[in-house]
mmCIF file of C-alpha atoms in Angstrom:
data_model
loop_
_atom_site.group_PDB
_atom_site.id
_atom_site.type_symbol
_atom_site.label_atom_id
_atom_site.label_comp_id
_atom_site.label_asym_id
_atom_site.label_seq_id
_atom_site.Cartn_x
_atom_site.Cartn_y
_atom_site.Cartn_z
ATOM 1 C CA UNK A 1 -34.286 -99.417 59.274
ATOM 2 C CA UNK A 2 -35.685 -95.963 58.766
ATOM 3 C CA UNK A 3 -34.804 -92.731 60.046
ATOM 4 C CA UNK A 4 -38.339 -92.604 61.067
ATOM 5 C CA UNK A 5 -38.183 -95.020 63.932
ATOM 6 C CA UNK A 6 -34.853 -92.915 65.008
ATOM 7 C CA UNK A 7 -37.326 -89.560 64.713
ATOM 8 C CA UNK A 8 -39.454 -91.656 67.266
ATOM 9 C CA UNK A 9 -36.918 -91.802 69.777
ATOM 10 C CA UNK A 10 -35.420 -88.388 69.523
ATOM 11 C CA UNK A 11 -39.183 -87.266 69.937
ATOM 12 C CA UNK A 12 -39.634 -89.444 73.351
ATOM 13 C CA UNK A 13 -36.515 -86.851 75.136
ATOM 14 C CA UNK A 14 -37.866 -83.995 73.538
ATOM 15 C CA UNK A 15 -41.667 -84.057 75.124
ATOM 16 C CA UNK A 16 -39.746 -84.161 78.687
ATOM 17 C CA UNK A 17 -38.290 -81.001 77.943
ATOM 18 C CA UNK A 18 -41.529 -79.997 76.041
ATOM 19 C CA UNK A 19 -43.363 -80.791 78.823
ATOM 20 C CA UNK A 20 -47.521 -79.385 78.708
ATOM 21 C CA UNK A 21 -47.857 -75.759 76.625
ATOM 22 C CA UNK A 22 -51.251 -74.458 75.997
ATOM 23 C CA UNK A 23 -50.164 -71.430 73.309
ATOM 24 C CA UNK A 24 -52.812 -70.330 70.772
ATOM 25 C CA UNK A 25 -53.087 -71.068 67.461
ATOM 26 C CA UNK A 26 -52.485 -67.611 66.322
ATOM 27 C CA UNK A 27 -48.609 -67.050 66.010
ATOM 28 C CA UNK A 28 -47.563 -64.346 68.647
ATOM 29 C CA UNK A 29 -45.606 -62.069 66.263
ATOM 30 C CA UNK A 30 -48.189 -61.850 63.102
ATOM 31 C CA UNK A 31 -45.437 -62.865 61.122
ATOM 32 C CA UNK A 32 -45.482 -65.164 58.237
ATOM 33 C CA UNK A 33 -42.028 -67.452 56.888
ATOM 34 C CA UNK A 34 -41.554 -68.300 53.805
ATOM 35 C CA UNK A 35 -38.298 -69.820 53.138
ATOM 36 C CA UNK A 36 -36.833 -73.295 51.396
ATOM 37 C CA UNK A 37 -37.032 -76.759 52.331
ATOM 38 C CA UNK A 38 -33.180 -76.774 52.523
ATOM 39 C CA UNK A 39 -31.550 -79.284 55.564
ATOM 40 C CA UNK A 40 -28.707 -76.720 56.289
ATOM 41 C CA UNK A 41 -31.353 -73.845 57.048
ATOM 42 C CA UNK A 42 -33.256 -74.096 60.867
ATOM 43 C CA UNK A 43 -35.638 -71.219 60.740
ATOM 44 C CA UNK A 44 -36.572 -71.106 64.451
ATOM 45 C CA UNK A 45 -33.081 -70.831 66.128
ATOM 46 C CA UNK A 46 -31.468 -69.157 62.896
ATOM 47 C CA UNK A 47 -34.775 -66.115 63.510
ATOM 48 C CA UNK A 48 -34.929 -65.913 67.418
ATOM 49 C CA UNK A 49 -37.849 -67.523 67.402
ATOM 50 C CA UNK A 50 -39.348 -69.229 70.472
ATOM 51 C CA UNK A 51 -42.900 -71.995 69.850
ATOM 52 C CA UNK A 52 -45.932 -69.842 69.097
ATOM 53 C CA UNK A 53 -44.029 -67.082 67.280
ATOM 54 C CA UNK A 54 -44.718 -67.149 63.473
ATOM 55 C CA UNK A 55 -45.319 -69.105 60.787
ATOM 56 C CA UNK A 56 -43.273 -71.298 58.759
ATOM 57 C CA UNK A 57 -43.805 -71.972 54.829
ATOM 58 C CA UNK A 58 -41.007 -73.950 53.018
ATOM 59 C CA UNK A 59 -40.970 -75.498 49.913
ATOM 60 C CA UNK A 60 -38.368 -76.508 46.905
ATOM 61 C CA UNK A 61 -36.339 -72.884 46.450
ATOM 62 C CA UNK A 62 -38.518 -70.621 48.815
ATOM 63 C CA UNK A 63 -40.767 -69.572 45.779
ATOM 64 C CA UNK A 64 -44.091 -67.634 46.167
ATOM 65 C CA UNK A 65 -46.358 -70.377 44.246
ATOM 66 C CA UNK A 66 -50.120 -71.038 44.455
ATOM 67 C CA UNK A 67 -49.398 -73.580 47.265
ATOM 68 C CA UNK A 68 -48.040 -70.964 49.414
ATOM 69 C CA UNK A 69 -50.163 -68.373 48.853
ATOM 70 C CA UNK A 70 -53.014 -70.716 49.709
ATOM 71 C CA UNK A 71 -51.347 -71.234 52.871
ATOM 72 C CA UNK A 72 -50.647 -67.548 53.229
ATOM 73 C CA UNK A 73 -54.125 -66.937 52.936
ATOM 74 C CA UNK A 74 -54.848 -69.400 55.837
ATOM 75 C CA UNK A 75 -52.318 -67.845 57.683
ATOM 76 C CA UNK A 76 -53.444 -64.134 57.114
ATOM 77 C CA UNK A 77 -57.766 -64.756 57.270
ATOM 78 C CA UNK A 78 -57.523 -67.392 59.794
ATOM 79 C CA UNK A 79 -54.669 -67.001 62.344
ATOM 80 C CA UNK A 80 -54.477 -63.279 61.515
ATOM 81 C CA UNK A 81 -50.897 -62.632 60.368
ATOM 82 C CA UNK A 82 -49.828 -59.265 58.496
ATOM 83 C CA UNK A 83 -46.060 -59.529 57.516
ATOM 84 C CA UNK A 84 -44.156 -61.912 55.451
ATOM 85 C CA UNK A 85 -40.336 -62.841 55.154
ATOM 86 C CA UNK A 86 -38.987 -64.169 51.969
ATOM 87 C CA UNK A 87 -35.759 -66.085 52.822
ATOM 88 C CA UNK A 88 -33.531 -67.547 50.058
ATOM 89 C CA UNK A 89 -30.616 -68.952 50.686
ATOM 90 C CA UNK A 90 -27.276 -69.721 49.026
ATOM 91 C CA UNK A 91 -26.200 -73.025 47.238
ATOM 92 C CA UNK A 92 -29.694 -73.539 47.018
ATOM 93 C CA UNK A 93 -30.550 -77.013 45.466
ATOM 94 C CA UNK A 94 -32.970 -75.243 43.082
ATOM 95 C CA UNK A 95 -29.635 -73.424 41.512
ATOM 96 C CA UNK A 96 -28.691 -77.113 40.007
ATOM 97 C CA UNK A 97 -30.568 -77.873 37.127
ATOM 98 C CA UNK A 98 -32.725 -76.066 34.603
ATOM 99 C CA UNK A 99 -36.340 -77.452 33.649
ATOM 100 C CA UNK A 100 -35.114 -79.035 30.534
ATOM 101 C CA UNK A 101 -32.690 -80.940 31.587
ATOM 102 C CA UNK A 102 -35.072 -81.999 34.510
ATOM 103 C CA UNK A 103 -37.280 -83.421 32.263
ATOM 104 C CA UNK A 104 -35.372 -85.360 30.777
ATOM 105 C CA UNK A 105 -33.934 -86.784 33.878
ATOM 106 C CA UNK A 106 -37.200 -87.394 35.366
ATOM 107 C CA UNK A 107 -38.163 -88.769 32.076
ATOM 108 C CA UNK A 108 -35.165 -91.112 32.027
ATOM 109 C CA UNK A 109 -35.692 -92.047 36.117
ATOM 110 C CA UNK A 110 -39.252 -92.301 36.152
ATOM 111 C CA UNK A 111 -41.000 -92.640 32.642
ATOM 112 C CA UNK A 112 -43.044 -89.621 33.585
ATOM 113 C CA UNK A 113 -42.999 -86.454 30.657
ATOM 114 C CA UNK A 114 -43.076 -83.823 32.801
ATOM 115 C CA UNK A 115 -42.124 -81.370 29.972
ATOM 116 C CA UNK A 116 -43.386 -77.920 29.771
ATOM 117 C CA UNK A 117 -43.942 -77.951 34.067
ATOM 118 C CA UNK A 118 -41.929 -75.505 35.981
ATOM 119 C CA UNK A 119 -40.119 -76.518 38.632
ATOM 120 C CA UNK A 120 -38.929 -73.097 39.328
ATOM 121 C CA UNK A 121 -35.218 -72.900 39.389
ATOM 122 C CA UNK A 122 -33.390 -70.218 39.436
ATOM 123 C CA UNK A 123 -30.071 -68.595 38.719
ATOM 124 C CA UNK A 124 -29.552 -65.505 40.856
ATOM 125 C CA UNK A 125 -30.972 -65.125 44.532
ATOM 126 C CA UNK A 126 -31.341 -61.556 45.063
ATOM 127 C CA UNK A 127 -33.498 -61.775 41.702
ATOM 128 C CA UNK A 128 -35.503 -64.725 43.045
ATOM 129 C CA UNK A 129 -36.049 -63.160 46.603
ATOM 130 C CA UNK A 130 -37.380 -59.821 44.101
ATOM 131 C CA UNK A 131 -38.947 -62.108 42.224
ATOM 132 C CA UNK A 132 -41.270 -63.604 44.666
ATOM 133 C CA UNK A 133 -42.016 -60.532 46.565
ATOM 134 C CA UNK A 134 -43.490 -59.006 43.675
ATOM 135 C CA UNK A 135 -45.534 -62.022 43.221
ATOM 136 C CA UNK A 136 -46.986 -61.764 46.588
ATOM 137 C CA UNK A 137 -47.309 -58.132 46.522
ATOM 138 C CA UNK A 138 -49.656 -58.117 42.940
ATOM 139 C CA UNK A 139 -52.063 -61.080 44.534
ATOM 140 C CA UNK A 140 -55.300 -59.792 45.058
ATOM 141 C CA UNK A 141 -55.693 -62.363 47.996
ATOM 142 C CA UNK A 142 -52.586 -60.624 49.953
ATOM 143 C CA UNK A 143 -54.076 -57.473 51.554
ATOM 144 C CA UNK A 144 -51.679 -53.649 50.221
ATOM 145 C CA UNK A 145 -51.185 -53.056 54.018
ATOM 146 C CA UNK A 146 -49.459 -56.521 54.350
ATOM 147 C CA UNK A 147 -45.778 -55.514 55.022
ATOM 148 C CA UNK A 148 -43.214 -58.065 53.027
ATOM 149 C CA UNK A 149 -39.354 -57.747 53.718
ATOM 150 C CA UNK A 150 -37.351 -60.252 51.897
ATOM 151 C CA UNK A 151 -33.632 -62.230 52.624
ATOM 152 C CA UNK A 152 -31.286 -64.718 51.876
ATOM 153 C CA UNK A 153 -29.700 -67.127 54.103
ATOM 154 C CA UNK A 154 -25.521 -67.838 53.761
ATOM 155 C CA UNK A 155 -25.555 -71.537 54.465
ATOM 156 C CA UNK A 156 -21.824 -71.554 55.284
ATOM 157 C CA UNK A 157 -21.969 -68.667 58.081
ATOM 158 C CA UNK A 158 -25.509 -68.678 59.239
ATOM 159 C CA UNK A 159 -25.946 -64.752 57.997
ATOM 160 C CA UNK A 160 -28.942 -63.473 56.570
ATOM 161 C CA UNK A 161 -28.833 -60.750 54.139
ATOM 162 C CA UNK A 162 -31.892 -58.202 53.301
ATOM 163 C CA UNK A 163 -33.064 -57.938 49.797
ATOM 164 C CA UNK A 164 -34.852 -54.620 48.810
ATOM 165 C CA UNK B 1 -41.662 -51.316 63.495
ATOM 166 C CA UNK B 2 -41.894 -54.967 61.465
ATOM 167 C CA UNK B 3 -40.693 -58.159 62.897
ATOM 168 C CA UNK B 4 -37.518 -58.422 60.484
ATOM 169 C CA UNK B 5 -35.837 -56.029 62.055
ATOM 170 C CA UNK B 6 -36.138 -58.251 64.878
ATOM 171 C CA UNK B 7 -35.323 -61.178 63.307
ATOM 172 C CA UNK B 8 -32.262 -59.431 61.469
ATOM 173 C CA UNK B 9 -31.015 -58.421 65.658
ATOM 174 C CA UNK B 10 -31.743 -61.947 66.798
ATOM 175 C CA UNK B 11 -29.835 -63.637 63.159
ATOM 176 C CA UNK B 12 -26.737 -61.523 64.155
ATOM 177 C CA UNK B 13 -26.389 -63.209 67.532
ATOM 178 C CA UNK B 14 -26.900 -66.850 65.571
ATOM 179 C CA UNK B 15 -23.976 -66.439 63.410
ATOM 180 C CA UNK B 16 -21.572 -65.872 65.980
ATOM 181 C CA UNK B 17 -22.608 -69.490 67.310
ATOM 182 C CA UNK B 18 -22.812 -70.642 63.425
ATOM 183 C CA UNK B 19 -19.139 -70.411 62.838
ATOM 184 C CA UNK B 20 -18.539 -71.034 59.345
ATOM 185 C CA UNK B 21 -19.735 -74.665 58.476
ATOM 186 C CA UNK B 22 -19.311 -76.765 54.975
ATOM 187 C CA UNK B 23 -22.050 -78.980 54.896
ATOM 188 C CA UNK B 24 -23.328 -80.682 51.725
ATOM 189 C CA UNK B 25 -26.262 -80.147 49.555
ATOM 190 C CA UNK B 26 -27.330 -83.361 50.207
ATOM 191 C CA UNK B 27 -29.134 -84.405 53.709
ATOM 192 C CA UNK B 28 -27.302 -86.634 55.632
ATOM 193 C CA UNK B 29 -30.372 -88.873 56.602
ATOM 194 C CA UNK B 30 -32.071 -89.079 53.137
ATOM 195 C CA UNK B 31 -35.533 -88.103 54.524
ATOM 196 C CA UNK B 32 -37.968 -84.755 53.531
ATOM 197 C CA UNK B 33 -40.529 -83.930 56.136
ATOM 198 C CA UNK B 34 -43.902 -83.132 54.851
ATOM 199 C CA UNK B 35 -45.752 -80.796 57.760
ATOM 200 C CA UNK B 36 -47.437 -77.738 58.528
ATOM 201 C CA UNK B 37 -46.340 -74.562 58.714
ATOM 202 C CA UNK B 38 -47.941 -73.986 62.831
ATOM 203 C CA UNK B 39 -45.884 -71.326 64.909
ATOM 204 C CA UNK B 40 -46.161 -74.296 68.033
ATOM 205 C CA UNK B 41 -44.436 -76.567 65.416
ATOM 206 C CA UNK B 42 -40.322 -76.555 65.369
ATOM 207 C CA UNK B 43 -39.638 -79.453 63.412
ATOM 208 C CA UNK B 44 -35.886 -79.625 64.037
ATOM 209 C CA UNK B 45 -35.623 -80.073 67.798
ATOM 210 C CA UNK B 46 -39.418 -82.345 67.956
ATOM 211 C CA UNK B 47 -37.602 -84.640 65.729
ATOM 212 C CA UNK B 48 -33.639 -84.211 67.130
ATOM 213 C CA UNK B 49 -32.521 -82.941 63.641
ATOM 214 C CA UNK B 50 -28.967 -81.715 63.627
ATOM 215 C CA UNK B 51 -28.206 -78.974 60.541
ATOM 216 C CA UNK B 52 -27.983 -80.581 57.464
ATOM 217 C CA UNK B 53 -29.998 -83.850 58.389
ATOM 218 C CA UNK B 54 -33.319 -83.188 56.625
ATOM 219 C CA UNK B 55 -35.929 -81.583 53.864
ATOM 220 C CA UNK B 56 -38.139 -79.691 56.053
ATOM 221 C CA UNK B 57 -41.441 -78.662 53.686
ATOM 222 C CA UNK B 58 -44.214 -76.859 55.283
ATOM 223 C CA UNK B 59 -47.327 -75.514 54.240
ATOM 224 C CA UNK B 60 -51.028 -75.341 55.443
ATOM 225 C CA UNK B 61 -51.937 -78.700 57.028
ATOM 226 C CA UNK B 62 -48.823 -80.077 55.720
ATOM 227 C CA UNK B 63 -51.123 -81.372 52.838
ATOM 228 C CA UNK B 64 -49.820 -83.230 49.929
ATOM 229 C CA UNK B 65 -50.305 -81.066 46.923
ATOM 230 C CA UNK B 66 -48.814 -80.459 43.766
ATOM 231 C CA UNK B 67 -45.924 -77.800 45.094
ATOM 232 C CA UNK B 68 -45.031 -80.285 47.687
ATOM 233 C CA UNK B 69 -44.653 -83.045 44.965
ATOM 234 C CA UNK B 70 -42.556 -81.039 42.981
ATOM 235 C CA UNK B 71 -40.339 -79.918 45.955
ATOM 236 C CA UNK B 72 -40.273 -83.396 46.819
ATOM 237 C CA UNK B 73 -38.716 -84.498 43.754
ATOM 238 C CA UNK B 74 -36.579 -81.874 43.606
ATOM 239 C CA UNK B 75 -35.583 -83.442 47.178
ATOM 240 C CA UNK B 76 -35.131 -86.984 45.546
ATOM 241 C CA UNK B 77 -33.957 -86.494 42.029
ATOM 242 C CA UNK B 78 -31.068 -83.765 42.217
ATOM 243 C CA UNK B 79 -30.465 -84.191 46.456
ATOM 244 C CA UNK B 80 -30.611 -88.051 46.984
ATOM 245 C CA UNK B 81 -33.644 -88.182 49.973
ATOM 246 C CA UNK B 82 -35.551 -91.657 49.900
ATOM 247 C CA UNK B 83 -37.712 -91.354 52.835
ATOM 248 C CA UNK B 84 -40.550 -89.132 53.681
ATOM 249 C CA UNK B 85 -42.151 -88.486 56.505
ATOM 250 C CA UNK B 86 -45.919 -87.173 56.672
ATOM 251 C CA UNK B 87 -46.657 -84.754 60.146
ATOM 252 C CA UNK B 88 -49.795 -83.314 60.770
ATOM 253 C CA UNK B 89 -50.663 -81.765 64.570
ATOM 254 C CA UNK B 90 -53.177 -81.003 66.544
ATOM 255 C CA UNK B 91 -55.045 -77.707 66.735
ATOM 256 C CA UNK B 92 -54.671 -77.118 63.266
ATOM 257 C CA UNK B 93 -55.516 -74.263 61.306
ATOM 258 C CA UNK B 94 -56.592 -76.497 58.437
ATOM 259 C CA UNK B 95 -59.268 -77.740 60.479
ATOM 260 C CA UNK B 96 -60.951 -74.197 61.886
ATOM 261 C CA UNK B 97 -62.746 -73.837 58.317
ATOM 262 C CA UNK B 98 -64.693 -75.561 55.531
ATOM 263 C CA UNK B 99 -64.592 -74.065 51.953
ATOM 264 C CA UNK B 100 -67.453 -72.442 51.312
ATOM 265 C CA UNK B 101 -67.466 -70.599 54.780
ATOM 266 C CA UNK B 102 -63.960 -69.583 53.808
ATOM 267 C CA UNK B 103 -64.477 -68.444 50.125
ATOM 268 C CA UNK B 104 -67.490 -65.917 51.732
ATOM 269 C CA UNK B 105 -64.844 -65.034 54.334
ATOM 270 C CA UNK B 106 -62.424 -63.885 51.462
ATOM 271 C CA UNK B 107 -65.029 -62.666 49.478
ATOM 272 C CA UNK B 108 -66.000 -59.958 52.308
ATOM 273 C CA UNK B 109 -62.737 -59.206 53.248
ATOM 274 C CA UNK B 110 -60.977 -58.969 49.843
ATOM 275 C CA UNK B 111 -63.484 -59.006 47.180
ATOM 276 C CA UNK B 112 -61.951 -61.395 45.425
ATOM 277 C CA UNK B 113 -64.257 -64.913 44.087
ATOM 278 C CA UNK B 114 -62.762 -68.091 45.372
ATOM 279 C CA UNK B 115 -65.611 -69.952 45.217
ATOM 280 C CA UNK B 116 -64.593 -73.940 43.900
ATOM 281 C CA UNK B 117 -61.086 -73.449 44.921
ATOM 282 C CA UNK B 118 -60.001 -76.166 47.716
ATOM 283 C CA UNK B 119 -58.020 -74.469 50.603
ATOM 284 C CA UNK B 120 -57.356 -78.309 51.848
ATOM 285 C CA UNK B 121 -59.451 -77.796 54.892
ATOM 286 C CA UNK B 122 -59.766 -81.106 57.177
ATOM 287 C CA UNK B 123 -61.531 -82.863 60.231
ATOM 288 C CA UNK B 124 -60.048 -85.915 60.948
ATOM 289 C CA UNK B 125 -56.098 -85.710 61.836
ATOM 290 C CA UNK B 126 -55.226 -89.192 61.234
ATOM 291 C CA UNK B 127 -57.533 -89.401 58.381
ATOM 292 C CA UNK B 128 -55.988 -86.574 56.485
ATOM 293 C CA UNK B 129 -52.221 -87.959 57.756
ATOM 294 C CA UNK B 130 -53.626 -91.477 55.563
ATOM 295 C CA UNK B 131 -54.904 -89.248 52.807
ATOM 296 C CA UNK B 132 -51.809 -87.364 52.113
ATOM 297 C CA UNK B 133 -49.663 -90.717 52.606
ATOM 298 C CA UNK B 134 -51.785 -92.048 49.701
ATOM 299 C CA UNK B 135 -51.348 -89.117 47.729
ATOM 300 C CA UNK B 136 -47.439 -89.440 47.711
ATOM 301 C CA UNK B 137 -47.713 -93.327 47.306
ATOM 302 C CA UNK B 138 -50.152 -93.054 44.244
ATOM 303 C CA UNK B 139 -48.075 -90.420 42.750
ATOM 304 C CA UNK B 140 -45.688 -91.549 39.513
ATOM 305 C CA UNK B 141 -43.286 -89.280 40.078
ATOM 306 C CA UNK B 142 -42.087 -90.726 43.655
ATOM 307 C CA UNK B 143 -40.828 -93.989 43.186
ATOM 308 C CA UNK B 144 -42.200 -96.780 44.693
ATOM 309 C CA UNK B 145 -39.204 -98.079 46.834
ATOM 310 C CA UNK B 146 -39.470 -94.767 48.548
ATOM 311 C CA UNK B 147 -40.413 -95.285 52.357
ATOM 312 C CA UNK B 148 -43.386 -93.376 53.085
ATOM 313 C CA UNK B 149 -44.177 -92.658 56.974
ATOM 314 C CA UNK B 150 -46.555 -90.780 58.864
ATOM 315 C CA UNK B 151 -47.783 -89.216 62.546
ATOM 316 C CA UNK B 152 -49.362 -85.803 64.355
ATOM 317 C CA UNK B 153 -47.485 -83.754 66.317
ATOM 318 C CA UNK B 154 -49.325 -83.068 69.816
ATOM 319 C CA UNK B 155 -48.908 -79.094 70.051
ATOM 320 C CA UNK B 156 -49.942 -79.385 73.979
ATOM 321 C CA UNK B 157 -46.959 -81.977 74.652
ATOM 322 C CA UNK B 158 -44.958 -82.275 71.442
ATOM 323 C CA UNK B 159 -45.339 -85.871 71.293
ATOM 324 C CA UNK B 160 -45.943 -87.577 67.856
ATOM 325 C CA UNK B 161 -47.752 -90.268 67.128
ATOM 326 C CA UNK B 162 -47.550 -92.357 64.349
ATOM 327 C CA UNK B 163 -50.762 -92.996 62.017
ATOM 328 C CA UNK B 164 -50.740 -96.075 60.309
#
C-alpha cells in the first residue's frame, strides 16, 4: 500500500476542521519562504504562520537556484510579495555527499552520467545561507528595495538562528 | 519593520513546545511531496504529516522541473524516499498569467528581457497534475519502481482530490 492512500484519509478529518475559507491569493504578510525540503522542518507552525500568510519555496538544501527565482518572480510580480527568508537548517541532507561522489553513485544506481551537474551541496550553513542571499540580491529580476533576512533552522531544538 | 522579526518572536515560542527531538535524516514514510509554494497551502496538517514523515518541495505550481528532479534525487539516492506525491490546488498563481503577457510585465517593471523563458504558467489543474506526473515517470534519473501519485488541493475546503 502507499502512503498516498493514508494521505487520503488524514485529508478527509482535516477539511472538517478546514471547513469553507475564501482568503486571497496574495499572501497576507508579503513575505516570501525559501527554505529546504527537509521532513524534520514544518515551516508554518515552526514561523507563526496561520493559511494565507506567506509563501513557501523548498527545495534540496534551501538554495537560491533558477527554479526558485522563477517562482520568486511569480511570487513578487504576481501575488505582490517584497521580503524573502532564507532558512537553512542543520544536518541538512545536502551536507552528505559531494558532486563527485554523487555521480558516481547515480552512475552506479541508475546508468545515468550526470557528471559535471551541480547538485549544490554544501559544507558550512552560515556560508550557504550568505551564499544564497547574495545570489538573490545580484538578480536583476529581484527588485534593490526587496528586503532579504536569512536563517538556519536547529533540527534537534526547533531554534532558528539569523544569518547576517 | 520586516516580517522576520516576527517570525524570529513567533520561532521563540515554537521551541519551547519543540523540546529537543533526535529524529533521523531519513523520512519515516519514504514519500517527497511535489506542490506549490501558495500561502493557503500547509502541506503538513492537509496531509496529517507528523515531523520527520516527509520531503516537502515547493515551488510555483508545484511544477516538475529540473531543480525539483534534482532535489528529488537527492530525496531518493542519499535519504531513502520511494514515493512521490504530485499536489497542485486551486486558485493558483501559475494559472493568473501566460508568458508573453508576463515577460512584458517584467520587462516594464524591471527592464530586464525574458522573452522565450517559460515561467510554467498553466490552465488546466488536472491536466498540468498529469503533465508533471509524466515528467517524473519519463525521467531516467527516478527509477521506475518508484510510486508516482497525484491530486489538487481545494484552497476553499482543503480537500484533495486525486487526478488520475
Amino acid at each position: 500500500m502507499s502512503y498516498f492512500e493514508n494521505f487520503m484519509k488524514a485529508n478527509k478529518a482535516y477539511v472538517d476542521l478546514h471547513g469553507t475559507q475564501h482568503l486571497p491569493l496574495k499572501p497576507k504578510t508579503k513575505v516570501a519562504i525559501l527554505t529546504c525540503m527537509d521532513s524534520r522542518l514544518h515551516v508554518a507552525p515552526a514561523l507563526g504562520l496561520a493559511l494565507g500568510d506567506a509563501h513557501i519555496l523548498r527545495n534540496a538544501g534551501g538554495r537560491a537556484t533558477e527554479d526558485m527565482i522563477r517562482s520568486l518572480v511569480i511570487s513578487q510580480q504576481q501575488m505582490g510579495t517584497r521580503e524573502i527568508v532564507v532558512l537553512h537548517h542543520t544536518d541538512c541532507g545536502a551536507q552528505t555527499f559531494t558532486n563527485d561522489a554523487f555521480a558516481e553513485h547515480i552512475h552506479r544506481e541508475l546508468g545515468v552520467d550526470v557528471t559535471g551537474q551541480d547538485f549544490l551541496p554544501f559544507t558550512d550553513i552560515e556560508e550557504s545561507v550568505r551564499e544564497d542571499m547574495a545570489i538573490l540580491k545580484a538578480s536583476p529580476l529581484i527588485p534593490d528595495d526587496v528586503e532579504i533576512n536569512g536563517g538556519y533552522y536547529d533540527v534537534a531544538t526547533g531554534r532558528i538562528t539569523q544569518v547576517k
